[in-house]
Amino acid sequence: DVYSLGVLLYELLTGTVPFDAARLRQAGLAEMLRIIREEEAPPVSQKLKEMPEAIADIAAQRLTDPASLRRLVDGDLNSITRKALEKAKERRYASAADFALDIQRFLEHRSVLASPPGVLYRAHKLVRRRRPAVAGTAAGIAFLALSGAAVWPLLRREPPPRTGAADKRAIVLADFANTTGDSGFDGTLRQMMAGALGRSPYISVVPDARVSETLQFMVRASDTKLSPEVASEICERTVSAAVVEGSIESLGREYLLSLRAKNCSSGDVLDQEQAQTARKEDVFKALGQMADRFGMRAAETVPPLKKQPGLRTDVTTPSLEAWKSFSAALKASQSKSVVAETLLSLKRAVEIDPKFATAYAYLGRTYDGLGEAETAAQNMAKAYELRGRVSDWENYFITYNYHRQVTRNLELARQTLESWIERYPRDMEAHGLLSGFASQGAGRYERAVEEAQKAIDLDPDFAIGYDNMAWAYLYLNRPSEAEAVLRKASERGIEIFNFSLCRYAIDFLRGDEAAMEREVSQRRAKLQAQGWFEHQEALTLAYRGRVQEANLVSERAIVLARQAGLRERAAQFAGARAAWNGLFGLRAQAQTSAAAALSLYRSRDADYGPAFAWALLRDSGQVRTIEANLEKRYPEDTSVQFSYLPMLRALEALNQGDAVKALQTTQAAAPYELAVPGTAYYTGAFFGALHPVYARGLAYARLGRHREAAAEFQKILDHRGLVVNDPIGAMARLQLARAFSGSGDRAKAAGVYKDLLTVWRYADSGIPAVQQAKAEYAGQQ
């Protein structure tokens, strides 16, 4: 490869090949090979001196004078070219990457060669090594040089324009089967065929660099022979239209050439061509003519492939069947299919290849989207364990998700994504992930919007980008902008059930009962929404004080989640129910729900609801057990360390009469107090946001610092987009009224009580919190 690129560079600089062109034309094949193999090319500068008219013409095109051009090519360019044309392999550039690097240095006006061309020069590898495309035969070198291989783009500041590339059929070219016994044909015929087919307006040959990269994903050596079977697998993995096989065999003194195009998945023959030559010297000419005919027929014989959105070809597994199953999972996740189909295909992929790291990672992502955080973490931990053989992109993806779902250290997750984006700024997935929990779980909602927009700019049909942006706007208390994002997605025909959840939240904030009911009615029967909307209805009912009805609807949500096999989600729903019963002072119902939640599933997010309820009920023994477990198992988890534990410890301190300690505990949560924790994120149970703020308000009130207490409770009401229909929003109103009353502002207190009792106008009779609110309101009048 390097030698042939040197030949082409020489020709680009001088307008002629680095040998006596007339002698080459007159020589037979054997003599041509000898000249190329043994005779040294004259220096570029000498060649130009022999061609004064040519150099004058070149100088005019470069807008410089001939003397300047001679000095230029007598220096670095001459040295670069001669180093590429060294006969001995050990004195040539070690790779095309080294060659390209020196050209790049020349373009940047930097010193290129530290020593003369005869000394081995190893540059820093800025470009990945590529698979050798030519076996090193002189015939192959001569063909590549004369067929116009791509050195010219290396000499330009920008790549040449590509026209019609989207309309071409991508094909993978297998190695030629050579049964003639003549090693001179090895590698040469394939390279010649690639160049000839590359001239077709209908065919695009998958480049050797892409072939080499795909072989790495297949866990094969980059110089693996491209047998028909290997080439067919590469064809499938690169989503190409066909694989082209070729062969040459001897018929006495003659040669028989064959070409055949096949559908790489079915093996059906799409087109074929044969030719016979009487002499070895005619083989290349005949092959070129065959390729021309073959390429012109491609528009009719090779069908174009439809674009498959979301399909990843850059994942590492030696098993084609595992890759196919993985691809089927991605296809299911892009369509309106039920999530079960995605899970089934991913599980099959890891059964076929138990070391398929990226399939485990996608399993983790899918379970996380279902609210099954613990199962998600188990799969992601497995992916992280197996990441040793994966590609650069896969390593970023797995490492990020490990911190996102296993350690849940959102700072490390963010740093991983920042590094990923710095290296691959146009990677849509990296921007999309940074717009999700990595930013929103740390309270960086503006950044989430920014990154979601970047992802959408790269792929206008990226549903999760719209989803993340809409929720980020909602968390910023900007429901109109969230609604506009969802409308834009709808105009593009994009719809996922998360959009309905977001619309329900927007409708709740606006008090639009009809719209809320419409969303529930439209989605209740959808399998992929198992339990979500029943849980939303239950939260809304509890917020309004209709706790008995809320508990019944919640039970339905829990049953649906359990029937779907989603035990952690069911436990989170039960934990949320325990929390609202505890807030309203319904001891028996809170205890029953808390015990039910723990019996369903144990995890960091599922355990918080029961622990919160028991803390409200002053059951310190149960709370301390869960606290100790959370502290031990999740020392880096952002939600655990800055939301769950501060809240539980503050309530425990208040129960012991130590308001100062409670206040100090909640101050530790301040950096993330406006972040959305795991229980409140839209893949969780939609409760728990701003809980440490609530506890801080209670601590201030207990200390008699009522104005400061009022500021904390007002903070909750000012961030309704975070709280939405979590019943703690209603309880914050009650505590705000009490804080105003304690500070002596009876008018403000009466106004807040009145608003609260309007929300609770249909509340169940006998609820302690409601009865207290009514009595306290009466006392303000």
Coordinates of N, CA and C in Angstrom, one line a residue, residues 197-385:
L197 N -14.6 -1.5 -10.1 CA -16.0 -1.3 -9.7 C -16.2 0.1 -9.1
G198 N -15.1 0.7 -8.5 CA -15.3 2.0 -7.9 C -15.6 3.0 -9.0
R199 N -15.4 2.7 -10.3 CA -15.8 3.7 -11.3 C -17.3 3.6 -11.7
S200 N -18.0 2.6 -11.2 CA -19.4 2.4 -11.5 C -20.2 3.5 -10.8
P201 N -21.2 4.1 -11.5 CA -22.1 5.1 -10.9 C -23.1 4.4 -9.9
Y202 N -23.1 3.1 -9.9 CA -24.2 2.4 -9.1 C -23.6 1.6 -7.9
I203 N -22.3 1.5 -7.9 CA -21.7 0.6 -6.8 C -20.7 1.4 -6.0
S204 N -20.7 1.1 -4.7 CA -19.7 1.7 -3.8 C -19.1 0.5 -3.0
V205 N -17.8 0.3 -3.3 CA -17.1 -0.8 -2.6 C -16.8 -0.4 -1.2
V206 N -17.2 -1.3 -0.3 CA -16.8 -1.0 1.2 C -15.3 -0.9 1.3
P207 N -14.8 0.2 1.8 CA -13.3 0.4 1.8 C -12.6 -0.6 2.7
D208 N -11.4 -0.9 2.4 CA -10.6 -1.8 3.2 C -10.5 -1.4 4.7
A209 N -10.5 -0.1 4.9 CA -10.5 0.4 6.3 C -11.7 -0.1 7.1
R210 N -12.9 0.0 6.4 CA -14.1 -0.4 7.0 C -14.1 -1.9 7.2
V211 N -13.6 -2.6 6.2 CA -13.5 -4.1 6.3 C -12.6 -4.5 7.5
S212 N -11.5 -3.8 7.6 CA -10.6 -4.1 8.8 C -11.2 -3.8 10.1
E213 N -12.0 -2.7 10.2 CA -12.7 -2.4 11.4 C -13.7 -3.4 11.7
T214 N -14.5 -3.9 10.7 CA -15.5 -4.9 11.0 C -14.9 -6.2 11.4
L215 N -13.7 -6.5 10.9 CA -13.1 -7.7 11.3 C -12.7 -7.7 12.8
Q216 N -12.4 -6.5 13.2 CA -12.1 -6.3 14.7 C -13.3 -6.5 15.5
F217 N -14.5 -6.0 15.0 CA -15.8 -6.2 15.7 C -16.1 -7.7 15.7
M218 N -15.6 -8.5 14.7 CA -15.9 -9.9 14.6 C -14.9 -10.7 15.4
V219 N -13.9 -10.0 16.1 CA -12.8 -10.6 16.9 C -12.0 -11.5 16.0
R220 N -11.6 -10.9 14.8 CA -10.7 -11.6 13.9 C -9.5 -10.7 13.6
A221 N -8.4 -11.3 13.2 CA -7.3 -10.5 12.8 C -7.6 -9.6 11.6
S222 N -6.9 -8.5 11.6 CA -7.2 -7.5 10.5 C -6.8 -8.0 9.1
D223 N -5.9 -9.0 9.1 CA -5.4 -9.6 7.8 C -6.1 -10.9 7.5
T224 N -7.2 -11.2 8.1 CA -8.0 -12.4 7.8 C -8.3 -12.5 6.4
K225 N -8.2 -13.7 5.8 CA -8.5 -13.8 4.4 C -10.0 -13.7 4.2
L226 N -10.4 -12.9 3.2 CA -11.8 -12.6 2.9 C -12.4 -13.7 2.1
S227 N -12.6 -14.9 2.7 CA -13.3 -16.0 2.0 C -14.7 -15.5 1.8
P228 N -15.4 -16.3 0.9 CA -16.8 -15.9 0.7 C -17.7 -15.9 1.9
E229 N -17.4 -16.8 2.9 CA -18.1 -16.8 4.1 C -17.8 -15.6 5.0
V230 N -16.5 -15.2 5.1 CA -16.2 -14.1 5.9 C -16.7 -12.8 5.3
A231 N -16.5 -12.7 3.9 CA -17.0 -11.5 3.2 C -18.5 -11.3 3.3
S232 N -19.3 -12.5 3.3 CA -20.7 -12.4 3.5 C -21.1 -11.9 4.9
E233 N -20.4 -12.3 5.9 CA -20.7 -11.8 7.2 C -20.4 -10.3 7.3
I234 N -19.2 -9.9 6.7 CA -18.9 -8.5 6.7 C -20.0 -7.7 6.0
C235 N -20.5 -8.3 4.9 CA -21.6 -7.7 4.1 C -22.8 -7.4 5.0
E236 N -23.2 -8.4 5.8 CA -24.4 -8.3 6.7 C -24.1 -7.3 7.8
R237 N -23.0 -7.3 8.4 CA -22.7 -6.4 9.5 C -22.5 -5.0 9.1
T238 N -22.1 -4.7 7.8 CA -22.0 -3.4 7.3 C -23.3 -2.9 6.6
V239 N -24.3 -3.8 6.6 CA -25.6 -3.6 6.0 C -25.4 -3.2 4.5
S240 N -24.6 -4.0 3.8 CA -24.3 -3.8 2.4 C -25.3 -4.5 1.6
A241 N -25.3 -4.2 0.3 CA -26.4 -4.7 -0.6 C -26.0 -6.1 -1.1
A242 N -24.7 -6.4 -1.3 CA -24.3 -7.7 -1.8 C -22.8 -7.9 -1.5
V243 N -22.5 -9.2 -1.7 CA -21.1 -9.6 -1.6 C -20.7 -10.1 -3.0
V244 N -19.5 -9.7 -3.5 CA -19.0 -10.0 -4.8 C -17.8 -11.0 -4.7
E245 N -18.0 -12.2 -5.3 CA -16.9 -13.2 -5.2 C -16.3 -13.3 -6.6
G246 N -15.0 -13.6 -6.6 CA -14.3 -13.7 -7.9 C -13.3 -14.9 -7.8
S247 N -13.0 -15.4 -9.0 CA -12.1 -16.6 -9.0 C -11.3 -16.6 -10.4
I248 N -10.1 -17.1 -10.3 CA -9.3 -17.3 -11.6 C -8.8 -18.8 -11.5
E249 N -8.9 -19.5 -12.6 CA -8.4 -20.8 -12.7 C -7.8 -21.0 -14.1
S250 N -6.9 -22.0 -14.2 CA -6.2 -22.3 -15.4 C -7.0 -23.3 -16.2
L251 N -7.1 -23.1 -17.5 CA -7.6 -24.0 -18.5 C -6.6 -24.3 -19.5
G252 N -5.7 -25.3 -19.1 CA -4.5 -25.5 -20.0 C -3.6 -24.3 -19.9
R253 N -3.4 -23.6 -21.0 CA -2.6 -22.4 -21.0 C -3.4 -21.1 -20.9
E254 N -4.7 -21.3 -20.9 CA -5.6 -20.2 -20.8 C -6.1 -20.0 -19.4
Y255 N -6.8 -18.9 -19.2 CA -7.3 -18.5 -17.8 C -8.8 -18.2 -17.9
L256 N -9.5 -18.7 -16.9 CA -11.0 -18.5 -16.8 C -11.2 -17.6 -15.6
L257 N -11.8 -16.4 -15.8 CA -12.2 -15.5 -14.8 C -13.7 -15.5 -14.5
S258 N -14.1 -15.5 -13.2 CA -15.5 -15.5 -12.9 C -15.8 -14.5 -11.8
L259 N -16.9 -13.8 -12.0 CA -17.5 -12.9 -11.0 C -18.9 -13.3 -10.6
R260 N -19.2 -13.1 -9.3 CA -20.6 -13.5 -8.9 C -21.0 -12.6 -7.8
A261 N -22.2 -12.0 -7.9 CA -22.8 -11.1 -6.8 C -23.9 -11.9 -6.1
K262 N -23.8 -11.9 -4.8 CA -24.8 -12.6 -4.0 C -25.5 -11.7 -3.0
N263 N -26.7 -12.0 -2.7 CA -27.3 -11.4 -1.5 C -26.7 -12.0 -0.3
C264 N -26.1 -11.2 0.6 CA -25.2 -11.7 1.6 C -26.0 -12.5 2.7
S265 N -27.3 -12.2 2.9 CA -28.0 -12.9 4.0 C -28.7 -14.2 3.4
S266 N -29.2 -14.1 2.2 CA -29.9 -15.3 1.7 C -29.0 -16.2 0.8
G267 N -27.9 -15.6 0.3 CA -27.0 -16.4 -0.6 C -27.5 -16.4 -2.0
D268 N -28.6 -15.8 -2.3 CA -29.2 -15.8 -3.7 C -28.2 -15.1 -4.6
V269 N -28.0 -15.7 -5.8 CA -27.1 -15.1 -6.8 C -27.9 -14.0 -7.5
L270 N -27.3 -12.8 -7.5 CA -27.9 -11.6 -8.1 C -27.4 -11.4 -9.6
D271 N -26.1 -11.7 -9.8 CA -25.6 -11.4 -11.1 C -24.3 -12.2 -11.2
Q272 N -23.9 -12.6 -12.4 CA -22.6 -13.3 -12.6 C -22.0 -13.0 -14.0
E273 N -20.7 -13.2 -14.1 CA -20.0 -12.9 -15.3 C -18.8 -13.8 -15.5
Q274 N -18.5 -14.2 -16.7 CA -17.3 -15.0 -16.9 C -16.5 -14.5 -18.1
A275 N -15.2 -14.7 -18.2 CA -14.4 -14.4 -19.3 C -13.2 -15.3 -19.4
Q276 N -12.7 -15.5 -20.6 CA -11.6 -16.4 -20.8 C -10.5 -15.7 -21.6
T277 N -9.3 -15.8 -21.2 CA -8.2 -15.2 -21.8 C -7.1 -16.2 -22.3
A278 N -6.5 -15.9 -23.4 CA -5.5 -16.9 -23.9 C -4.1 -16.6 -23.3
R279 N -3.8 -15.4 -22.8 CA -2.5 -15.1 -22.2 C -2.6 -14.5 -20.8
K280 N -1.6 -14.7 -20.1 CA -1.5 -14.1 -18.7 C -1.6 -12.6 -18.8
E281 N -0.9 -12.0 -19.8 CA -0.9 -10.6 -19.9 C -2.2 -9.9 -20.2
D282 N -3.2 -10.7 -20.6 CA -4.5 -10.2 -20.9 C -5.5 -10.3 -19.8
V283 N -5.1 -10.9 -18.7 CA -6.0 -11.2 -17.5 C -6.5 -9.8 -17.0
F284 N -5.6 -8.9 -16.8 CA -6.0 -7.6 -16.1 C -7.0 -6.8 -17.0
K285 N -6.7 -6.8 -18.3 CA -7.6 -6.1 -19.3 C -9.0 -6.8 -19.3
A286 N -9.0 -8.1 -19.3 CA -10.3 -8.8 -19.3 C -11.1 -8.6 -18.0
L287 N -10.3 -8.6 -16.9 CA -11.0 -8.4 -15.6 C -11.6 -6.9 -15.6
G288 N -10.9 -6.0 -16.1 CA -11.4 -4.6 -16.1 C -12.6 -4.5 -16.9
Q289 N -12.7 -5.2 -18.1 CA -13.9 -5.1 -18.9 C -15.1 -5.8 -18.2
M290 N -14.8 -6.9 -17.5 CA -15.8 -7.6 -16.8 C -16.4 -6.7 -15.7
A291 N -15.5 -6.0 -15.0 CA -15.9 -5.1 -13.9 C -16.8 -4.0 -14.4
D292 N -16.4 -3.4 -15.6 CA -17.2 -2.3 -16.2 C -18.6 -2.8 -16.5
R293 N -18.7 -3.9 -17.1 CA -20.1 -4.5 -17.5 C -20.9 -4.8 -16.2
F294 N -20.2 -5.4 -15.3 CA -20.8 -5.8 -14.0 C -21.3 -4.5 -13.3
G295 N -20.5 -3.5 -13.2 CA -20.9 -2.3 -12.5 C -22.0 -1.5 -13.2
M296 N -22.1 -1.6 -14.5 CA -23.2 -0.9 -15.2 C -24.5 -1.6 -15.0
R297 N -24.5 -2.9 -14.8 CA -25.7 -3.6 -14.6 C -26.3 -3.6 -13.2
A298 N -25.4 -3.0 -12.3 CA -25.8 -3.1 -10.9 C -27.1 -2.4 -10.5
A299 N -27.4 -1.4 -11.3 CA -28.7 -0.7 -11.0 C -29.9 -1.6 -11.1
E300 N -29.8 -2.6 -12.0 CA -30.9 -3.5 -12.1 C -30.7 -4.8 -11.4
T301 N -29.5 -5.3 -11.2 CA -29.3 -6.6 -10.6 C -29.1 -6.5 -9.1
V302 N -28.6 -5.4 -8.5 CA -28.3 -5.3 -7.1 C -29.4 -4.4 -6.5
P303 N -30.3 -4.9 -5.7 CA -31.4 -4.0 -5.2 C -30.8 -3.1 -4.1
P304 N -31.3 -1.9 -4.0 CA -30.8 -1.0 -2.9 C -31.4 -1.4 -1.5
L305 N -30.7 -1.1 -0.5 CA -31.2 -1.5 0.9 C -31.9 -0.3 1.5
K306 N -32.9 -0.6 2.3 CA -33.6 0.5 3.0 C -32.8 0.8 4.2
K307 N -32.9 2.1 4.6 CA -32.2 2.6 5.8 C -32.8 2.0 7.0
Q308 N -32.0 1.5 8.0 CA -32.5 0.9 9.2 C -32.2 1.8 10.4
P309 N -33.1 2.7 10.8 CA -32.8 3.6 11.9 C -32.3 2.9 13.2
G310 N -31.3 3.5 13.8 CA -30.9 3.0 15.1 C -30.0 1.8 15.1
L311 N -29.8 1.2 13.9 CA -29.0 0.0 13.8 C -27.5 0.3 14.1
R312 N -26.9 -0.5 14.9 CA -25.5 -0.3 15.2 C -24.7 -1.5 14.6
T313 N -23.7 -1.1 13.7 CA -22.9 -2.0 13.1 C -21.5 -2.2 13.8
D314 N -21.3 -1.2 14.7 CA -20.0 -1.2 15.4 C -20.0 -1.8 16.8
V315 N -20.4 -3.0 16.9 CA -20.5 -3.7 18.2 C -19.6 -5.0 18.1
T316 N -19.0 -5.4 19.1 CA -18.0 -6.5 19.1 C -18.7 -7.8 19.6
T317 N -18.7 -8.7 18.6 CA -19.1 -10.1 18.9 C -18.6 -11.0 17.8
P318 N -18.0 -12.1 18.1 CA -17.6 -13.0 17.0 C -18.8 -13.8 16.4
S319 N -20.0 -13.7 17.0 CA -21.1 -14.5 16.5 C -22.0 -13.6 15.6
L320 N -22.2 -14.1 14.4 CA -23.1 -13.4 13.5 C -24.6 -13.5 14.0
E321 N -24.9 -14.7 14.6 CA -26.3 -14.8 15.1 C -26.5 -13.9 16.3
A322 N -25.6 -13.8 17.1 CA -25.7 -12.9 18.3 C -25.9 -11.4 17.8
W323 N -25.1 -11.1 16.8 CA -25.2 -9.7 16.2 C -26.6 -9.5 15.6
K324 N -27.1 -10.5 14.9 CA -28.5 -10.4 14.3 C -29.5 -10.3 15.4
S325 N -29.4 -11.0 16.5 CA -30.4 -10.9 17.5 C -30.3 -9.5 18.2
F326 N -29.1 -9.0 18.3 CA -28.9 -7.7 18.9 C -29.5 -6.6 17.9
S327 N -29.3 -6.8 16.7 CA -29.9 -5.8 15.7 C -31.4 -5.9 15.7
A328 N -32.0 -7.1 15.9 CA -33.4 -7.2 16.0 C -34.0 -6.5 17.2
A329 N -33.2 -6.5 18.3 CA -33.6 -5.8 19.5 C -33.7 -4.3 19.2
L330 N -32.6 -3.8 18.5 CA -32.6 -2.3 18.2 C -33.8 -2.0 17.3
K331 N -34.1 -2.8 16.3 CA -35.2 -2.6 15.4 C -36.5 -2.5 16.2
A332 N -36.7 -3.4 17.1 CA -37.9 -3.5 17.9 C -38.0 -2.2 18.8
S333 N -36.9 -1.8 19.3 CA -36.9 -0.6 20.2 C -37.2 0.7 19.4
Q334 N -36.9 0.7 18.1 CA -37.2 1.9 17.3 C -38.6 1.9 16.8
S335 N -39.3 0.7 16.8 CA -40.7 0.7 16.3 C -41.6 0.8 17.5
K336 N -42.9 0.6 17.2 CA -43.9 0.7 18.3 C -44.1 -0.7 18.9
S337 N -43.2 -1.6 18.7 CA -43.3 -2.9 19.3 C -43.2 -2.8 20.8
V338 N -43.7 -3.8 21.5 CA -43.7 -3.9 23.0 C -42.3 -4.1 23.4
V339 N -42.0 -3.6 24.6 CA -40.6 -3.7 25.1 C -40.2 -5.1 25.3
A340 N -41.1 -6.0 25.5 CA -40.8 -7.4 25.7 C -40.0 -8.0 24.5
E341 N -40.3 -7.6 23.3 CA -39.6 -8.1 22.1 C -38.2 -7.6 22.2
T342 N -37.9 -6.4 22.6 CA -36.5 -5.9 22.7 C -35.8 -6.7 23.7
L343 N -36.4 -6.9 24.9 CA -35.7 -7.7 25.9 C -35.4 -9.1 25.5
L344 N -36.4 -9.8 24.8 CA -36.2 -11.1 24.4 C -35.1 -11.3 23.4
S345 N -34.9 -10.3 22.5 CA -33.9 -10.4 21.5 C -32.5 -10.1 22.2
L346 N -32.4 -9.2 23.1 CA -31.2 -9.0 23.8 C -30.8 -10.2 24.6
K347 N -31.7 -10.8 25.3 CA -31.4 -12.0 26.1 C -30.9 -13.1 25.2
R348 N -31.5 -13.2 24.1 CA -31.0 -14.3 23.1 C -29.6 -14.0 22.7
A349 N -29.3 -12.7 22.4 CA -27.9 -12.3 22.0 C -26.9 -12.7 23.0
V350 N -27.1 -12.5 24.3 CA -26.1 -12.8 25.3 C -26.1 -14.3 25.6
E351 N -27.2 -15.0 25.3 CA -27.2 -16.5 25.4 C -26.3 -17.1 24.3
I352 N -26.4 -16.5 23.1 CA -25.6 -17.0 22.0 C -24.1 -16.7 22.3
D353 N -23.8 -15.4 22.7 CA -22.5 -15.0 23.0 C -22.4 -14.4 24.4
P354 N -22.1 -15.3 25.4 CA -22.1 -14.8 26.8 C -21.1 -13.7 27.1
K355 N -20.2 -13.4 26.1 CA -19.2 -12.3 26.3 C -19.6 -11.1 25.5
F356 N -20.8 -11.0 25.1 CA -21.3 -9.9 24.3 C -21.5 -8.6 25.2
A357 N -20.5 -7.9 25.4 CA -20.6 -6.8 26.4 C -21.6 -5.8 26.1
T358 N -21.7 -5.3 24.8 CA -22.6 -4.3 24.5 C -24.1 -4.7 24.5
A359 N -24.3 -6.0 24.3 CA -25.7 -6.5 24.4 C -26.1 -6.4 25.9
Y360 N -25.2 -6.8 26.8 CA -25.5 -6.6 28.3 C -25.8 -5.2 28.6
A361 N -25.0 -4.3 28.0 CA -25.2 -2.8 28.3 C -26.5 -2.4 27.8
Y362 N -27.0 -2.8 26.6 CA -28.3 -2.4 26.1 C -29.4 -3.1 27.0
L363 N -29.2 -4.3 27.5 CA -30.1 -4.9 28.4 C -30.3 -4.0 29.6
G364 N -29.1 -3.5 30.1 CA -29.2 -2.6 31.3 C -30.0 -1.3 31.0
R365 N -29.7 -0.7 29.8 CA -30.5 0.5 29.4 C -32.0 0.2 29.3
T366 N -32.3 -0.9 28.7 CA -33.8 -1.3 28.6 C -34.5 -1.5 29.9
Y367 N -33.8 -2.2 30.8 CA -34.4 -2.4 32.1 C -34.5 -1.1 32.9
D368 N -33.5 -0.2 32.7 CA -33.6 1.1 33.4 C -34.8 1.9 32.9
G369 N -35.0 1.8 31.6 CA -36.2 2.5 31.0 C -37.5 2.0 31.6
L370 N -37.5 0.8 32.1 CA -38.7 0.2 32.6 C -38.8 0.5 34.1
G371 N -37.9 1.2 34.7 CA -37.9 1.4 36.1 C -37.3 0.3 36.9
E372 N -36.6 -0.7 36.2 CA -36.0 -1.8 36.9 C -34.5 -1.5 37.1
A373 N -34.3 -0.6 38.0 CA -32.9 0.0 38.2 C -31.9 -1.1 38.6
E374 N -32.3 -2.0 39.5 CA -31.4 -3.0 40.1 C -31.0 -4.0 39.0
T375 N -32.0 -4.5 38.3 CA -31.7 -5.4 37.2 C -30.9 -4.8 36.1
A376 N -31.2 -3.5 35.9 CA -30.3 -2.7 34.9 C -28.9 -2.7 35.4
A377 N -28.7 -2.4 36.7 CA -27.3 -2.3 37.2 C -26.6 -3.7 37.1
Q378 N -27.3 -4.8 37.4 CA -26.7 -6.1 37.3 C -26.2 -6.4 35.9
N379 N -27.0 -6.0 34.9 CA -26.5 -6.3 33.5 C -25.4 -5.3 33.1
M380 N -25.5 -4.1 33.6 CA -24.4 -3.1 33.3 C -23.1 -3.5 33.9
A381 N -23.2 -4.0 35.1 CA -21.9 -4.5 35.8 C -21.3 -5.6 35.0
K382 N -22.1 -6.5 34.4 CA -21.6 -7.6 33.6 C -20.9 -7.0 32.3
A383 N -21.6 -6.0 31.7 CA -21.0 -5.4 30.5 C -19.6 -4.8 30.9
Y384 N -19.6 -4.1 32.0 CA -18.3 -3.4 32.4 C -17.2 -4.5 32.7
E385 N -17.6 -5.6 33.2 CA -16.6 -6.7 33.4 C -16.1 -7.2 32.1

